[in-house]
PDB file of C-alpha atoms in Angstrom:
ATOM      1  CA  UNK A   9      35.475  14.288 -28.191  1.00 44.00           C
ATOM      2  CA  UNK A  10      35.945  12.109 -25.102  1.00 44.00           C
ATOM      3  CA  UNK A  11      37.066  15.151 -23.086  1.00 41.00           C
ATOM      4  CA  UNK A  12      33.930  17.005 -24.112  1.00 43.00           C
ATOM      5  CA  UNK A  13      31.671  14.127 -23.045  1.00 42.00           C
ATOM      6  CA  UNK A  14      33.623  13.750 -19.799  1.00 43.00           C
ATOM      7  CA  UNK A  15      33.394  17.469 -19.040  1.00 43.00           C
ATOM      8  CA  UNK A  16      29.646  17.441 -19.594  1.00 46.00           C
ATOM      9  CA  UNK A  17      29.222  14.393 -17.384  1.00 46.00           C
ATOM     10  CA  UNK A  18      31.135  16.003 -14.521  1.00 47.00           C
ATOM     11  CA  UNK A  19      29.034  19.151 -14.403  1.00 48.00           C
ATOM     12  CA  UNK A  20      26.761  19.452 -11.397  1.00 52.00           C
ATOM     13  CA  UNK A  21      23.173  18.730 -12.235  1.00 54.00           C
ATOM     14  CA  UNK A  22      20.426  21.087 -11.101  1.00 59.00           C
ATOM     15  CA  UNK A  23      18.143  19.645  -8.457  1.00 66.00           C
ATOM     16  CA  UNK A  24      15.226  17.771  -9.984  1.00 80.00           C
ATOM     17  CA  UNK A  25      11.903  19.580  -9.908  1.00 88.00           C
ATOM     18  CA  UNK A  26       8.842  17.657  -8.811  1.00 92.00           C
ATOM     19  CA  UNK A  27       6.665  16.739 -11.793  1.00 95.00           C
ATOM     20  CA  UNK A  28       2.934  16.927 -11.063  1.00 95.00           C
ATOM     21  CA  UNK A  29       1.773  15.779 -14.507  1.00 96.00           C
ATOM     22  CA  UNK A  30       3.040  15.196 -18.019  1.00 96.00           C
ATOM     23  CA  UNK A  31       0.899  16.313 -20.928  1.00 96.00           C
ATOM     24  CA  UNK A  32       2.369  14.987 -24.158  1.00 94.00           C
ATOM     25  CA  UNK A  33       6.020  16.046 -23.981  1.00 93.00           C
ATOM     26  CA  UNK A  34       5.263  18.877 -21.539  1.00 95.00           C
ATOM     27  CA  UNK A  35       6.106  18.463 -17.865  1.00 95.00           C
ATOM     28  CA  UNK A  36       3.993  20.396 -15.381  1.00 96.00           C
ATOM     29  CA  UNK A  37       6.062  21.048 -12.288  1.00 96.00           C
ATOM     30  CA  UNK A  38       4.857  21.861  -8.804  1.00 94.00           C
ATOM     31  CA  UNK A  39       6.090  25.456  -9.238  1.00 95.00           C
ATOM     32  CA  UNK A  40       4.116  25.777 -12.484  1.00 94.00           C
ATOM     33  CA  UNK A  41       0.942  24.585 -10.768  1.00 93.00           C
ATOM     34  CA  UNK A  42       1.414  26.997  -7.866  1.00 93.00           C
ATOM     35  CA  UNK A  43       2.132  29.844 -10.278  1.00 94.00           C
ATOM     36  CA  UNK A  44      -1.037  29.060 -12.220  1.00 92.00           C
ATOM     37  CA  UNK A  45      -3.068  28.838  -8.987  1.00 91.00           C
ATOM     38  CA  UNK A  46      -1.852  32.305  -7.995  1.00 92.00           C
ATOM     39  CA  UNK A  47      -3.541  33.726 -11.121  1.00 91.00           C
ATOM     40  CA  UNK A  48      -6.969  32.618  -9.902  1.00 89.00           C
ATOM     41  CA  UNK A  49      -8.891  35.172  -7.807  1.00 91.00           C
ATOM     42  CA  UNK A  50      -8.751  34.093  -4.121  1.00 89.00           C
ATOM     43  CA  UNK A  51     -12.523  33.646  -3.830  1.00 89.00           C
ATOM     44  CA  UNK A  52     -12.516  31.336  -6.881  1.00 86.00           C
ATOM     45  CA  UNK A  53      -9.295  29.570  -5.876  1.00 84.00           C
ATOM     46  CA  UNK A  54     -10.772  28.586  -2.502  1.00 85.00           C
ATOM     47  CA  UNK A  55     -13.816  26.946  -4.138  1.00 90.00           C
ATOM     48  CA  UNK A  56     -11.827  24.619  -6.390  1.00 89.00           C
ATOM     49  CA  UNK A  57      -9.986  21.440  -5.536  1.00 89.00           C
ATOM     50  CA  UNK A  58      -6.387  20.874  -6.628  1.00 89.00           C
ATOM     51  CA  UNK A  59      -7.714  18.288  -9.059  1.00 93.00           C
ATOM     52  CA  UNK A  60     -10.098  20.837 -10.610  1.00 92.00           C
ATOM     53  CA  UNK A  61      -7.273  23.331 -11.072  1.00 91.00           C
ATOM     54  CA  UNK A  62      -5.011  20.635 -12.494  1.00 95.00           C
ATOM     55  CA  UNK A  63      -7.814  19.618 -14.871  1.00 95.00           C
ATOM     56  CA  UNK A  64      -8.116  23.225 -16.057  1.00 93.00           C
ATOM     57  CA  UNK A  65      -4.360  23.413 -16.663  1.00 94.00           C
ATOM     58  CA  UNK A  66      -4.322  20.088 -18.514  1.00 96.00           C
ATOM     59  CA  UNK A  67      -7.216  21.178 -20.716  1.00 97.00           C
ATOM     60  CA  UNK A  68      -5.459  24.461 -21.506  1.00 96.00           C
ATOM     61  CA  UNK A  69      -2.168  22.694 -22.356  1.00 96.00           C
ATOM     62  CA  UNK A  70      -3.935  20.136 -24.594  1.00 97.00           C
ATOM     63  CA  UNK A  71      -5.668  22.959 -26.479  1.00 97.00           C
ATOM     64  CA  UNK A  72      -2.400  24.898 -26.788  1.00 96.00           C
ATOM     65  CA  UNK A  73      -0.635  21.820 -28.131  1.00 97.00           C
ATOM     66  CA  UNK A  74      -3.402  21.362 -30.724  1.00 97.00           C
ATOM     67  CA  UNK A  75      -3.141  25.026 -31.744  1.00 96.00           C
ATOM     68  CA  UNK A  76       0.600  24.535 -32.243  1.00 96.00           C
ATOM     69  CA  UNK A  77       0.052  21.300 -34.233  1.00 96.00           C
ATOM     70  CA  UNK A  78      -2.278  23.265 -36.501  1.00 96.00           C
ATOM     71  CA  UNK A  79       0.405  25.943 -36.942  1.00 96.00           C
ATOM     72  CA  UNK A  80      -1.657  28.726 -35.428  1.00 95.00           C
ATOM     73  CA  UNK A  81       1.367  29.891 -33.435  1.00 95.00           C
ATOM     74  CA  UNK A  82       3.125  30.708 -36.736  1.00 95.00           C
ATOM     75  CA  UNK A  83       0.193  32.577 -38.258  1.00 96.00           C
ATOM     76  CA  UNK A  84       1.290  36.143 -39.197  1.00 96.00           C
ATOM     77  CA  UNK A  85      -1.865  37.643 -37.659  1.00 95.00           C
ATOM     78  CA  UNK A  86      -1.176  35.803 -34.390  1.00 95.00           C
ATOM     79  CA  UNK A  87       2.460  36.937 -34.436  1.00 96.00           C
ATOM     80  CA  UNK A  88       1.317  40.548 -34.877  1.00 97.00           C
ATOM     81  CA  UNK A  89      -1.021  40.185 -31.865  1.00 96.00           C
ATOM     82  CA  UNK A  90       1.896  38.848 -29.798  1.00 96.00           C
ATOM     83  CA  UNK A  91       4.091  41.729 -30.918  1.00 97.00           C
ATOM     84  CA  UNK A  92       1.431  44.267 -29.925  1.00 97.00           C
ATOM     85  CA  UNK A  93       0.908  42.579 -26.549  1.00 97.00           C
ATOM     86  CA  UNK A  94       4.673  42.531 -25.949  1.00 97.00           C
ATOM     87  CA  UNK A  95       4.982  46.216 -26.868  1.00 98.00           C
ATOM     88  CA  UNK A  96       2.062  47.237 -24.637  1.00 98.00           C
ATOM     89  CA  UNK A  97       3.399  45.180 -21.726  1.00 97.00           C
ATOM     90  CA  UNK A  98       6.880  46.617 -22.104  1.00 98.00           C
ATOM     91  CA  UNK A  99       5.521  50.174 -22.324  1.00 98.00           C
ATOM     92  CA  UNK A 100       3.376  49.612 -19.232  1.00 97.00           C
ATOM     93  CA  UNK A 101       6.389  48.265 -17.320  1.00 98.00           C
ATOM     94  CA  UNK A 102       8.581  51.214 -18.330  1.00 98.00           C
ATOM     95  CA  UNK A 103       5.926  53.828 -17.524  1.00 97.00           C
ATOM     96  CA  UNK A 104       5.095  52.176 -14.183  1.00 96.00           C
ATOM     97  CA  UNK A 105       8.791  52.156 -13.268  1.00 97.00           C
ATOM     98  CA  UNK A 106       9.242  55.798 -14.284  1.00 97.00           C
ATOM     99  CA  UNK A 107       6.022  56.813 -12.475  1.00 95.00           C
ATOM    100  CA  UNK A 108       7.188  55.169  -9.251  1.00 95.00           C
ATOM    101  CA  UNK A 109      10.604  56.817  -9.529  1.00 95.00           C
ATOM    102  CA  UNK A 110       9.044  60.197 -10.234  1.00 95.00           C
ATOM    103  CA  UNK A 111       6.419  59.967  -7.492  1.00 93.00           C
ATOM    104  CA  UNK A 112       9.045  58.890  -4.942  1.00 94.00           C
ATOM    105  CA  UNK A 113      10.949  62.119  -5.638  1.00 94.00           C
ATOM    106  CA  UNK A 114       7.893  64.297  -4.864  1.00 93.00           C
ATOM    107  CA  UNK A 115       6.788  64.646  -1.224  1.00 92.00           C
ATOM    108  CA  UNK A 116       3.481  62.899  -0.460  1.00 89.00           C
ATOM    109  CA  UNK A 117       2.231  66.064   1.197  1.00 91.00           C
ATOM    110  CA  UNK A 118       2.450  67.966  -2.117  1.00 88.00           C
ATOM    111  CA  UNK A 119      -1.130  68.610  -3.271  1.00 89.00           C
ATOM    112  CA  UNK A 120      -0.015  68.875  -6.916  1.00 92.00           C
ATOM    113  CA  UNK A 121       1.969  65.631  -6.685  1.00 92.00           C
ATOM    114  CA  UNK A 122       0.172  63.747  -9.476  1.00 91.00           C
ATOM    115  CA  UNK A 123       0.173  66.761 -11.787  1.00 93.00           C
ATOM    116  CA  UNK A 124       3.896  67.350 -11.194  1.00 93.00           C
ATOM    117  CA  UNK A 125       4.626  63.667 -11.804  1.00 94.00           C
ATOM    118  CA  UNK A 126       2.646  63.717 -15.070  1.00 94.00           C
ATOM    119  CA  UNK A 127       4.504  66.818 -16.227  1.00 96.00           C
ATOM    120  CA  UNK A 128       7.863  65.266 -15.303  1.00 96.00           C
ATOM    121  CA  UNK A 129       7.045  62.126 -17.279  1.00 97.00           C
ATOM    122  CA  UNK A 130       5.872  64.135 -20.297  1.00 97.00           C
ATOM    123  CA  UNK A 131       9.116  66.119 -20.135  1.00 97.00           C
ATOM    124  CA  UNK A 132      11.143  62.896 -19.854  1.00 97.00           C
ATOM    125  CA  UNK A 133       9.384  61.458 -22.936  1.00 97.00           C
ATOM    126  CA  UNK A 134       9.978  64.705 -24.880  1.00 97.00           C
ATOM    127  CA  UNK A 135      13.668  64.481 -23.959  1.00 97.00           C
ATOM    128  CA  UNK A 136      13.853  60.897 -25.190  1.00 97.00           C
ATOM    129  CA  UNK A 137      12.242  61.921 -28.482  1.00 96.00           C
ATOM    130  CA  UNK A 138      14.644  64.891 -28.814  1.00 96.00           C
ATOM    131  CA  UNK A 139      17.661  62.625 -28.251  1.00 97.00           C
ATOM    132  CA  UNK A 140      16.491  60.029 -30.797  1.00 97.00           C
ATOM    133  CA  UNK A 141      17.157  60.389 -34.508  1.00 97.00           C
ATOM    134  CA  UNK A 142      13.752  60.404 -36.210  1.00 95.00           C
ATOM    135  CA  UNK A 143      13.199  60.694 -39.972  1.00 96.00           C
ATOM    136  CA  UNK A 144       9.688  60.990 -41.395  1.00 95.00           C
ATOM    137  CA  UNK A 145       8.935  60.273 -45.056  1.00 96.00           C
ATOM    138  CA  UNK A 146       6.404  63.061 -45.565  1.00 96.00           C
ATOM    139  CA  UNK A 147       5.553  62.018 -49.108  1.00 96.00           C
ATOM    140  CA  UNK A 148       4.666  58.475 -48.056  1.00 96.00           C
ATOM    141  CA  UNK A 149       2.750  59.844 -45.083  1.00 96.00           C
ATOM    142  CA  UNK A 150       0.706  62.124 -47.341  1.00 96.00           C
ATOM    143  CA  UNK A 151      -0.247  59.176 -49.571  1.00 96.00           C
ATOM    144  CA  UNK A 152      -1.810  57.239 -46.698  1.00 95.00           C
ATOM    145  CA  UNK A 153      -5.586  57.405 -46.564  1.00 95.00           C
ATOM    146  CA  UNK A 154      -7.098  56.766 -43.155  1.00 93.00           C
ATOM    147  CA  UNK A 155     -10.732  55.718 -43.324  1.00 90.00           C
TER     148      UNK A 155
END
């Protein structure tokens, strides 16, 4: 046990980040503030003071903490929304990556470039589907009524 405590104490500590504010148990670091500021449109960002932006962040964190205290973050409907957002974001990232790869392989001077890229991506998706084991329960599908 003593060796374990000694080993942990000897490990190098990461450099301390500069805390701008604490909100409950949450520490807002300089990097977090700058990251949040970068989300503001430039024309809006330039009209606000640092204190205004910090106030917005604090208000958002206080509301988020209250939502968590009320258990809204564990609500099944909320979890489903998060899952859908995650899926859509992941799909967008994959398709953007594949689009960039595909477009970079087609000369910019090609007048059919976008059409060829779309066809290549459709073909790639069809190949993925072909290589994936897919079983459909036709009986269960038939029983579903879509309104």
